[in-house]
PDB file of C-alpha atoms and ligand atoms in Angstrom:
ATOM      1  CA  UNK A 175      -4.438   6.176  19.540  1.00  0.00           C
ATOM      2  CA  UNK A 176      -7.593   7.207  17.738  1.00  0.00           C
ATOM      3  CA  UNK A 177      -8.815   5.170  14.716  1.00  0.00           C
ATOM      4  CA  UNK A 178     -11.883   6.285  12.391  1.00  0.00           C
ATOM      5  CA  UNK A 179     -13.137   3.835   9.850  1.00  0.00           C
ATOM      6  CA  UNK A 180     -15.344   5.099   7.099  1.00  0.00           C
ATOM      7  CA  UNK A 181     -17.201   2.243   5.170  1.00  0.00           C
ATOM      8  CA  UNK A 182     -20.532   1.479   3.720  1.00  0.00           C
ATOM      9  CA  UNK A 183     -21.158  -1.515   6.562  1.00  0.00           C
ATOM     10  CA  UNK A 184     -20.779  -0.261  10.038  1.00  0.00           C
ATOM     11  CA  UNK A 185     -21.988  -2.866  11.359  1.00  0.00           C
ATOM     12  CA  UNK A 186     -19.503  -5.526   9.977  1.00  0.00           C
ATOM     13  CA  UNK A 187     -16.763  -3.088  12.396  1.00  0.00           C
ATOM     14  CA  UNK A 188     -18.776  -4.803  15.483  1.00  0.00           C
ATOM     15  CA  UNK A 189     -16.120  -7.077  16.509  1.00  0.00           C
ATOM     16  CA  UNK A 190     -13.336  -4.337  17.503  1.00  0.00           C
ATOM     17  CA  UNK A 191     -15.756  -3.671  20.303  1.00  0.00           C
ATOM     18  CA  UNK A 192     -15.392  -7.294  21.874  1.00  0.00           C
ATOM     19  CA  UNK A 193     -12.986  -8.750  23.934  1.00  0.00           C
ATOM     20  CA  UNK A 194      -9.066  -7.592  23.879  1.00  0.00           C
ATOM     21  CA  UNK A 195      -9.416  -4.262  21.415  1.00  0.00           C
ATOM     22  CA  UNK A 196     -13.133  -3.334  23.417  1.00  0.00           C
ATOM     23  CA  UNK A 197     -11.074  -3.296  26.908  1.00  0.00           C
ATOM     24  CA  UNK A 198      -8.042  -2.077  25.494  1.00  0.00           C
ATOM     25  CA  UNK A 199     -11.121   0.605  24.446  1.00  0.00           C
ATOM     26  CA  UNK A 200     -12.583   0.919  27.226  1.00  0.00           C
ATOM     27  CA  UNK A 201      -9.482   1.209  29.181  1.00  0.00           C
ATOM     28  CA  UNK A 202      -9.070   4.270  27.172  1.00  0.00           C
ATOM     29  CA  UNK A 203      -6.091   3.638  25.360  1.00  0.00           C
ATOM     30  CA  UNK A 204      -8.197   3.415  22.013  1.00  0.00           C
ATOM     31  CA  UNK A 205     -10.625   5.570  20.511  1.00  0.00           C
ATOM     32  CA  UNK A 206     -12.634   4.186  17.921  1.00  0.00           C
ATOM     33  CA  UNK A 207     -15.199   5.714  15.809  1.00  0.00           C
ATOM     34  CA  UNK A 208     -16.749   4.134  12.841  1.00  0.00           C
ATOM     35  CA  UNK A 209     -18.489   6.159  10.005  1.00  0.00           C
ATOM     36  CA  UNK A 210     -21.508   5.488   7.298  1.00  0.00           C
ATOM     37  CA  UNK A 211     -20.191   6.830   3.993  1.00  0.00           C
ATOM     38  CA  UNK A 212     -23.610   7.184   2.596  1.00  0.00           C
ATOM     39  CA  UNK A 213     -23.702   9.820   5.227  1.00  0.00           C
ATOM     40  CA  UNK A 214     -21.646  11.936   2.881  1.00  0.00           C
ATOM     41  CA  UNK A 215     -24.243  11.190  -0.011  1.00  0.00           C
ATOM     42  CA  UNK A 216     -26.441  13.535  -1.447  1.00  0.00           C
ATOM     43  CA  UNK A 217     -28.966  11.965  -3.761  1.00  0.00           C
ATOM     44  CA  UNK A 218     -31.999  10.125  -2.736  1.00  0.00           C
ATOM     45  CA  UNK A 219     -30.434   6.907  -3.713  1.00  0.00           C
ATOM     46  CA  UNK A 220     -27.204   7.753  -1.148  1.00  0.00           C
ATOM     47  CA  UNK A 221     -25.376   6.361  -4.403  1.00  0.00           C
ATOM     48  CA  UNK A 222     -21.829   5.675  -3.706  1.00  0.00           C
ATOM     49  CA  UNK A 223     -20.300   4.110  -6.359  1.00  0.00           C
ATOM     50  CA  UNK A 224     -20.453   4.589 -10.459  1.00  0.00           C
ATOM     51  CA  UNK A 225     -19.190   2.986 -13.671  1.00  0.00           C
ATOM     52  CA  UNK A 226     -15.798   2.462 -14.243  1.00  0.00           C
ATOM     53  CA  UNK A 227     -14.497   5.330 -17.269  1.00  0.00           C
ATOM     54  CA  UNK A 228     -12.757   2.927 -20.004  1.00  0.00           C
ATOM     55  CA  UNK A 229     -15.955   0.213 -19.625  1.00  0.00           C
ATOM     56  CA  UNK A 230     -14.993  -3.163 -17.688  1.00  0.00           C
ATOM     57  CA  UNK A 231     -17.104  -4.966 -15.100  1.00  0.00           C
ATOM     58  CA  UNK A 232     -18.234  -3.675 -11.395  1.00  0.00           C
ATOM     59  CA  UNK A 233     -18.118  -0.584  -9.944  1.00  0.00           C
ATOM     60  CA  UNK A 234     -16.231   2.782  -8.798  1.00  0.00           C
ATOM     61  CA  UNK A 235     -15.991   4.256  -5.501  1.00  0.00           C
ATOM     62  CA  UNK A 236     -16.867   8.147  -6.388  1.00  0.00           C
ATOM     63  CA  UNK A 237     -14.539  10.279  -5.733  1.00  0.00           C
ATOM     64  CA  UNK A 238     -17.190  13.043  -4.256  1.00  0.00           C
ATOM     65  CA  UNK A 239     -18.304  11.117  -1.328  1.00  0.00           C
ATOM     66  CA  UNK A 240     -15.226   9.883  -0.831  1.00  0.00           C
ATOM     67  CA  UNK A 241     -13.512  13.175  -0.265  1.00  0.00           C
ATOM     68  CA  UNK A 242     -16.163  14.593   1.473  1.00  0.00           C
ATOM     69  CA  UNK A 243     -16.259  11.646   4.397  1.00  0.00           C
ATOM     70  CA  UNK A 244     -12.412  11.789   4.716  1.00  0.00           C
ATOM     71  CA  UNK A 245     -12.206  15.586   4.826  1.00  0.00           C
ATOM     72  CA  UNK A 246     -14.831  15.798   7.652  1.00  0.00           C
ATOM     73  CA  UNK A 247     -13.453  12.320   9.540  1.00  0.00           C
ATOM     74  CA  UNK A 248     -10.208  14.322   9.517  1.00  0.00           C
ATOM     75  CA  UNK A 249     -11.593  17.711  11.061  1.00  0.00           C
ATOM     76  CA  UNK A 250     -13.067  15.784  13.884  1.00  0.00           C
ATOM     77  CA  UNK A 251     -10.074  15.741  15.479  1.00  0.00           C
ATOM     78  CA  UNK A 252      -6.850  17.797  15.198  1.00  0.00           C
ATOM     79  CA  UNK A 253      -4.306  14.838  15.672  1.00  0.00           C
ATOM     80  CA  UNK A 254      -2.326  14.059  12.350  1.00  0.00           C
ATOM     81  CA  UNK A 255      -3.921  10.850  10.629  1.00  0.00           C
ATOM     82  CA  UNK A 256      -2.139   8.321   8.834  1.00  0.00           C
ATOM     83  CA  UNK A 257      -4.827   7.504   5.978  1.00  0.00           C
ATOM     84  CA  UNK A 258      -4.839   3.546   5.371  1.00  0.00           C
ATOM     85  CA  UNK A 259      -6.710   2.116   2.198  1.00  0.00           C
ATOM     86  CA  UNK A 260      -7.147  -1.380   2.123  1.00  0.00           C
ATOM     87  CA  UNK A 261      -6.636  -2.841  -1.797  1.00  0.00           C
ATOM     88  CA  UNK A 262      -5.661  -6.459  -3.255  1.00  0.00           C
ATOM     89  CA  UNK A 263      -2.857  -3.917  -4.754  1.00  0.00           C
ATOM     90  CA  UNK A 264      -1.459  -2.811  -2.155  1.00  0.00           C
ATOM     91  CA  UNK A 265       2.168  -3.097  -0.476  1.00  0.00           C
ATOM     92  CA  UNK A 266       2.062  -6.134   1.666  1.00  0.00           C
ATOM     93  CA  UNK A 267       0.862  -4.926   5.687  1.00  0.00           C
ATOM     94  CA  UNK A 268       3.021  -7.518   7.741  1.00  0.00           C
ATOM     95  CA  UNK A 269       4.393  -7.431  11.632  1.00  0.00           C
ATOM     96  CA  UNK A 270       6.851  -4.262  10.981  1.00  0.00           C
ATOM     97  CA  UNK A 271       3.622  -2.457   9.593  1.00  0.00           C
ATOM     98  CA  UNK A 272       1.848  -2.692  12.335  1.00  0.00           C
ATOM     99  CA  UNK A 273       4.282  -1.938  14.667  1.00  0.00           C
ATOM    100  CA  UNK A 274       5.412   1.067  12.820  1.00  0.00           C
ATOM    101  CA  UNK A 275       1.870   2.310  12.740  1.00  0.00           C
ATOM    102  CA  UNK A 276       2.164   2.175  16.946  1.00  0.00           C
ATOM    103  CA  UNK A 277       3.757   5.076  16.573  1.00  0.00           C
ATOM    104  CA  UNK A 278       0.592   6.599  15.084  1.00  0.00           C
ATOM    105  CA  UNK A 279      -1.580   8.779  16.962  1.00  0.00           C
ATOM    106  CA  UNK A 280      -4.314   8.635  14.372  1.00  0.00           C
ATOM    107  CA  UNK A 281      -5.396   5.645  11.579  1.00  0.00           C
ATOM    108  CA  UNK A 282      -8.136   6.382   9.343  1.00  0.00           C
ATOM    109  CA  UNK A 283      -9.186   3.616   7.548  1.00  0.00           C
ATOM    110  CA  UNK A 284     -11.093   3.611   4.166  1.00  0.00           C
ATOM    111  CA  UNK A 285     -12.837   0.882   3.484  1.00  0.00           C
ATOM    112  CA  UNK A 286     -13.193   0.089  -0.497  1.00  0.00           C
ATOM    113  CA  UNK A 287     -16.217  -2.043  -1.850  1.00  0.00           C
ATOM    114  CA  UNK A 288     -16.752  -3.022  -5.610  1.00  0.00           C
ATOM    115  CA  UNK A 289     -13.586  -2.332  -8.022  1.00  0.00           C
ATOM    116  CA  UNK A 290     -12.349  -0.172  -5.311  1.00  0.00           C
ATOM    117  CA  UNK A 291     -12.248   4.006  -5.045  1.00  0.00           C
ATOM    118  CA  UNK A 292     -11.438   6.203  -7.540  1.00  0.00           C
ATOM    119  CA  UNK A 293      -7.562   6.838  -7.531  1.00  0.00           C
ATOM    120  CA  UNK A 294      -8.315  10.525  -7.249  1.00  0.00           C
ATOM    121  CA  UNK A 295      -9.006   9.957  -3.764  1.00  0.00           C
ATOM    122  CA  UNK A 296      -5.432   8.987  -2.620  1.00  0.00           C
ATOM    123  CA  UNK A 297      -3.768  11.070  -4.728  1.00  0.00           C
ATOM    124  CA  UNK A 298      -5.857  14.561  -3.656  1.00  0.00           C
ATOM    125  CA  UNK A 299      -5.106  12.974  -0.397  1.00  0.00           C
ATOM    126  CA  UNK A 300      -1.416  12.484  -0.869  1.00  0.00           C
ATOM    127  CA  UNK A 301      -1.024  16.072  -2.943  1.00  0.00           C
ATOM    128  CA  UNK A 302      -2.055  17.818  -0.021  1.00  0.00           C
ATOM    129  CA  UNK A 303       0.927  15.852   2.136  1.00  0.00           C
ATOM    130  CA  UNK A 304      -1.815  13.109   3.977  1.00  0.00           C
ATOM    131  CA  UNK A 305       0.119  10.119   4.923  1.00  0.00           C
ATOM    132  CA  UNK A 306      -1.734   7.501   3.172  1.00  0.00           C
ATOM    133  CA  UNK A 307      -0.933   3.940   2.804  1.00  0.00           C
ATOM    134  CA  UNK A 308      -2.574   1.718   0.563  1.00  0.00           C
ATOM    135  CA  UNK A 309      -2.176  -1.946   1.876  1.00  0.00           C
ATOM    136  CA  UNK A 310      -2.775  -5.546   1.052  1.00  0.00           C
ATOM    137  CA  UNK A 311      -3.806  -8.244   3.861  1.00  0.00           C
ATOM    138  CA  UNK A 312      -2.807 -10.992   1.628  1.00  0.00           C
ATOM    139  CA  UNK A 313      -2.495 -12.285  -1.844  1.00  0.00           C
ATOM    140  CA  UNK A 314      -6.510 -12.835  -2.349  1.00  0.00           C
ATOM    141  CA  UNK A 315      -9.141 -10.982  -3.414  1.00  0.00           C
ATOM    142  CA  UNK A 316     -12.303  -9.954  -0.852  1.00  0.00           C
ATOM    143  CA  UNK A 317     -15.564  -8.149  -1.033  1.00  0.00           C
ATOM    144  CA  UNK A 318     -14.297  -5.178   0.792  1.00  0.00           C
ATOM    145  CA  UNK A 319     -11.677  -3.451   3.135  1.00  0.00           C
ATOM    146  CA  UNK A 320     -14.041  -4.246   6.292  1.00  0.00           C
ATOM    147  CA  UNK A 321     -12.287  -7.323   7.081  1.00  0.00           C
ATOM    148  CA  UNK A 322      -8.586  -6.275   5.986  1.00  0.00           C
ATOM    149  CA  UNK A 323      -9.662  -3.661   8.173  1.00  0.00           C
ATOM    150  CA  UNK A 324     -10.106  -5.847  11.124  1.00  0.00           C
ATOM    151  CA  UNK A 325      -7.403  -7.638  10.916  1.00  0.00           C
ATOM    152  CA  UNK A 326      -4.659  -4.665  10.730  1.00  0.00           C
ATOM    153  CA  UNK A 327      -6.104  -2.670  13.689  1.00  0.00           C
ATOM    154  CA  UNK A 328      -6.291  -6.290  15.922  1.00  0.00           C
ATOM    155  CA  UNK A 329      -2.818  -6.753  14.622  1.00  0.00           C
ATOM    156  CA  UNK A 330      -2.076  -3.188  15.658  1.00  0.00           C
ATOM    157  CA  UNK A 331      -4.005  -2.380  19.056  1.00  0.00           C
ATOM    158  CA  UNK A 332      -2.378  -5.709  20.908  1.00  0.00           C
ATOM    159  CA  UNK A 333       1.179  -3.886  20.097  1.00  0.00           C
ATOM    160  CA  UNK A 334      -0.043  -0.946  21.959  1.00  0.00           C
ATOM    161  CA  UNK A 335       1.640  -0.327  25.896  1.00  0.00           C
ATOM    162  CA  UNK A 336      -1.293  -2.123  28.261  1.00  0.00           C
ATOM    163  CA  UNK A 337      -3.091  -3.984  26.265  1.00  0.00           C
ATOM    164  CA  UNK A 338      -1.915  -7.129  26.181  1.00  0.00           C
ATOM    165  CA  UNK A 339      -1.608  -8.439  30.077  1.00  0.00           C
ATOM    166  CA  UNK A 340       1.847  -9.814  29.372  1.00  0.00           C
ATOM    167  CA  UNK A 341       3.967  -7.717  27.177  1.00  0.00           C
ATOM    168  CA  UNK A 342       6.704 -10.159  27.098  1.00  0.00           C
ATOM    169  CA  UNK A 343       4.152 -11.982  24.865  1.00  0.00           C
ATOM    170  CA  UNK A 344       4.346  -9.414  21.476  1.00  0.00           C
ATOM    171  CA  UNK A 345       8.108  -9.914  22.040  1.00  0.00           C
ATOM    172  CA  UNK A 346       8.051 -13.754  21.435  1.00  0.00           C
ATOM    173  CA  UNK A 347       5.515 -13.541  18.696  1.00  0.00           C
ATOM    174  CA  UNK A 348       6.298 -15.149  15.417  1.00  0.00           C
ATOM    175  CA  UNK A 349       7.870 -12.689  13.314  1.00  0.00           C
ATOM    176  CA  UNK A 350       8.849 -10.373  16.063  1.00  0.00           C
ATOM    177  CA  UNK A 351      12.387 -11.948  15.456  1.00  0.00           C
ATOM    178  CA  UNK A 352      11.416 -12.977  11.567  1.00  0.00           C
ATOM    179  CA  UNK A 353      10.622 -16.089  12.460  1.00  0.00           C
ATOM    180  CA  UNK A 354       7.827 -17.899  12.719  1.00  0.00           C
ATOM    181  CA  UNK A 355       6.848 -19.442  16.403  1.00  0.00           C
ATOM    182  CA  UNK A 356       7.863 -23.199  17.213  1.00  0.00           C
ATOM    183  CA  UNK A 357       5.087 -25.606  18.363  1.00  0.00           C
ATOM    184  CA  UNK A 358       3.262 -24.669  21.675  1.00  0.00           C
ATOM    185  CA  UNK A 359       2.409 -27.318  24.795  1.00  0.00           C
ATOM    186  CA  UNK A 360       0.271 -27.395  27.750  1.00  0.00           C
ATOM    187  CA  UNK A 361      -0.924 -30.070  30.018  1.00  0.00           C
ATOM    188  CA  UNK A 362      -1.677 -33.040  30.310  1.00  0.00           C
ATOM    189  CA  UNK A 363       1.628 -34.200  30.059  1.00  0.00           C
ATOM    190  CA  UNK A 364       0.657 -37.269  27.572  1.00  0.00           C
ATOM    191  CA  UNK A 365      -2.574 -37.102  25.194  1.00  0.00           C
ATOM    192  CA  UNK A 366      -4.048 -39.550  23.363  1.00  0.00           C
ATOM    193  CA  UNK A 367      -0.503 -40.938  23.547  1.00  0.00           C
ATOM    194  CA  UNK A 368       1.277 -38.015  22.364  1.00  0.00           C
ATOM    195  CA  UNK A 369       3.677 -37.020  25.039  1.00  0.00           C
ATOM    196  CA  UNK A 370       4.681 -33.126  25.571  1.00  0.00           C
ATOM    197  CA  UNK A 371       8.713 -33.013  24.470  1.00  0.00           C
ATOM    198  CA  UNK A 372      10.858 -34.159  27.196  1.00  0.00           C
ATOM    199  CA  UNK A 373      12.993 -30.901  27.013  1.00  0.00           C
ATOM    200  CA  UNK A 374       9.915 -28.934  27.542  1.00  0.00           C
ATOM    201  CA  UNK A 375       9.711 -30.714  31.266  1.00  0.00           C
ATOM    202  CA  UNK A 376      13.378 -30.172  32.332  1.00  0.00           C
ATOM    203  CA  UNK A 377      13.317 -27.078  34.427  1.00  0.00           C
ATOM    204  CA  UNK A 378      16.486 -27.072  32.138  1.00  0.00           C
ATOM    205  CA  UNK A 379      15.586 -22.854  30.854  1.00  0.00           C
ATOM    206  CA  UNK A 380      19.236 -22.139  28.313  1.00  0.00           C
ATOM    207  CA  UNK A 381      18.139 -26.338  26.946  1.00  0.00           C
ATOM    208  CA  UNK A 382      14.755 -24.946  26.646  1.00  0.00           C
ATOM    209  CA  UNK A 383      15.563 -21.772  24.837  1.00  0.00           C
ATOM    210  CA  UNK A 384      17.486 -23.529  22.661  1.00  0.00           C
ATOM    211  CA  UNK A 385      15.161 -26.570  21.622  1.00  0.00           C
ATOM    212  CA  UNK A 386      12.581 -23.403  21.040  1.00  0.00           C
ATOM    213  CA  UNK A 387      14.370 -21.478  19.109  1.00  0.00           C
ATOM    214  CA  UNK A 388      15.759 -24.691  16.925  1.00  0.00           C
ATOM    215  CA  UNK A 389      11.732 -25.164  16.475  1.00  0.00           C
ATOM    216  CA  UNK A 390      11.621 -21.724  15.378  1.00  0.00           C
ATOM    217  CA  UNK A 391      14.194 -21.905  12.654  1.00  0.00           C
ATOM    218  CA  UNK A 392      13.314 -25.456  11.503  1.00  0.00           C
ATOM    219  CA  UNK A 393       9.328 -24.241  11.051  1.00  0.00           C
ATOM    220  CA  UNK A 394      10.513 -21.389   8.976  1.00  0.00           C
ATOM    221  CA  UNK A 395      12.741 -23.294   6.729  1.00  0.00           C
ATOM    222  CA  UNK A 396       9.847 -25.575   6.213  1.00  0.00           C
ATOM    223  CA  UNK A 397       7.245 -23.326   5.734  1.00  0.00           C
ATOM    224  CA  UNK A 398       8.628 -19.769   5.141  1.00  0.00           C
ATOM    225  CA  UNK A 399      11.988 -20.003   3.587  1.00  0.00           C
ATOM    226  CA  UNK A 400      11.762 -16.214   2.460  1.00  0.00           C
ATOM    227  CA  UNK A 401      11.828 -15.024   5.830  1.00  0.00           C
ATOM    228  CA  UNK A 402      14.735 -17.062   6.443  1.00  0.00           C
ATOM    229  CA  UNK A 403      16.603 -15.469   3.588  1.00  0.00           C
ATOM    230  CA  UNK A 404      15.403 -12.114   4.393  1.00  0.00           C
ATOM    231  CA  UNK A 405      16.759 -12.198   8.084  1.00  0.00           C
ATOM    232  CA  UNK A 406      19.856  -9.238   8.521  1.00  0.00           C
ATOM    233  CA  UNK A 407      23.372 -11.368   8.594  1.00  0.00           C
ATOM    234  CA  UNK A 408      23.720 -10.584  12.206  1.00  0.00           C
ATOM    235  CA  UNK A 409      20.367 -11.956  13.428  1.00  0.00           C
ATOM    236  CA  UNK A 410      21.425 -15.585  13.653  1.00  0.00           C
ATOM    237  CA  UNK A 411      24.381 -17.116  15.754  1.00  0.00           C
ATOM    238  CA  UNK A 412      26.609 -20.253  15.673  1.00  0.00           C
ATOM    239  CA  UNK A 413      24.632 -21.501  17.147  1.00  0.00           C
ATOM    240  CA  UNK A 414      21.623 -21.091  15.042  1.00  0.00           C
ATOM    241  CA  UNK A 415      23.822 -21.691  11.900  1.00  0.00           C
ATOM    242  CA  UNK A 416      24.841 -25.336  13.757  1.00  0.00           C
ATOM    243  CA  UNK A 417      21.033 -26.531  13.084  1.00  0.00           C
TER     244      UNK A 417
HETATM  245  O1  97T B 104      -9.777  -7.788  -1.752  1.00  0.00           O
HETATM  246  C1  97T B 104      -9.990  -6.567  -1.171  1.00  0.00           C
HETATM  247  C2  97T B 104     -11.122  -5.815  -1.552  1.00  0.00           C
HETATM  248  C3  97T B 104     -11.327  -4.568  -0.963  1.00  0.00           C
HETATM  249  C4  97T B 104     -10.425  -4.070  -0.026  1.00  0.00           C
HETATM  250  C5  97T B 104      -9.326  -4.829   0.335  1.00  0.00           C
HETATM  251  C6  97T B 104      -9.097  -6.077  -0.248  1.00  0.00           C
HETATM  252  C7  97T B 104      -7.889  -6.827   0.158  1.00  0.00           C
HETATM  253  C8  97T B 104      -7.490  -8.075  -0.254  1.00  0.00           C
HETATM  254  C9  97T B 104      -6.288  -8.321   0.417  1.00  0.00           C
HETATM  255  N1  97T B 104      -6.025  -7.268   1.183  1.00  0.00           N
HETATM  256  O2  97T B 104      -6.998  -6.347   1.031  1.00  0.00           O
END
């Protein structure tokens, strides 16, 4: 998979060069490239943003720049792109986003600052057939897409085949089943009187699988009813509907 991101702060896209994503780089099953918009500026002042047409506070992405720095991030490589702009109003990205966007060869991120980018931008984008999804982290409002951006590819690149050591481990993530993930115990055995669950220590694997996955449905009840209610009619057993 290659991913471009285009932004204003280049340097705030450090952090997908460390640790899992920069091996999962530098084991070649990522390319990453990170652009300066004001590279795609043409006035002494590299001005990338405007007044917002019907007055209000902040500022405009401009559509010029814009277009520019996605049309040439695009021609660098001949792989179809799915275009992703991060915005407070977009469709929620959860776990099924990013593991539909696995089947990507090519993210392009666009990373909005101020009031956000002109609209033209997406919709020349999406006139001309680009893929382009415009996606919200969460229901709060940041500076910019640098961070959303962040997030989504991390959530993204550990889905990808060899990058995370154990596989098995994106399969018992929370959500992978819609549900959130019970509570997690290592050693020692008993801290600061707190003792790891007995069932946890009984070599006893269907007793285990069971006590996890009651953990599993109980946390979501608690904490995440909607997923609950969202789940397909044939994803829980008689078992599950015995809890
Ligand atoms: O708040 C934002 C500002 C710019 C770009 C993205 C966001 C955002 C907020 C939540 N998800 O994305």
């Amino acid at each position: 998979m290659r991913i471009d991101v285009i932004t204003i702060f280049p340097g705030y896209l450090a952090p997908l060069r460390e640790a899992l994503l920069g091996r999962a780089i530098g084991a070649g099953l990522v390319d990453l490239a990170v652009h300066d918009l004001r590279s795609w500026t043409r006035d002494v002042h590299q001005a990338v943003d405007d007044s917002p047409y019907g007055g209000g506070p902040g500022m405009v992405m401009r559509p010029q720049v814009w277009g520019e720095a996605l049309d040439a991030v695009l021609a660098l490589d001949e792989r179809p792109a799915r275009i992703v702009v991060p915005t407070p109003a977009g469709r929620p990205f959860t776990q099924a986003t990013a593991q539909a966007w696995t089947g990507e060869e090519r993210l392009v991120f666009a990373c909005g600052r101020y009031e956000g980018i002109d609209q033209r931008v997406v919709d020349d984008a999406r006139r001309r057939d680009l893929p382009v999804d415009e996606v919200s982290i969460g229901d709060y409002v940041l500076v910019g897409g640098e961070v959303a951006v962040l997030v989504m590819v991390e959530a993204v690149v550990r889905l990808l085949p060899g990058v995370l050591g154990n596989p098995a481990s994106a399969q018992q993530d929370s959500f992978s089943d819609g549900l959130l993930e019970g509570p997690a115990y290592t050693r020692p055995e008993v801290w600061r009187g707190l003792a790891v669950p007995e069932v946890l220590r009984s070599g006893n694997h269907a007793k285990i699988a069971r006590w996890r996955r009651d953990r599993a449905l109980e946390r979501t009840a608690q904490r995440r009813p909607d997923l609950l209610a969202a789940l397909p009619e044939d994803a829980l057993d008689d078992a599950d509907r015995a809890f």
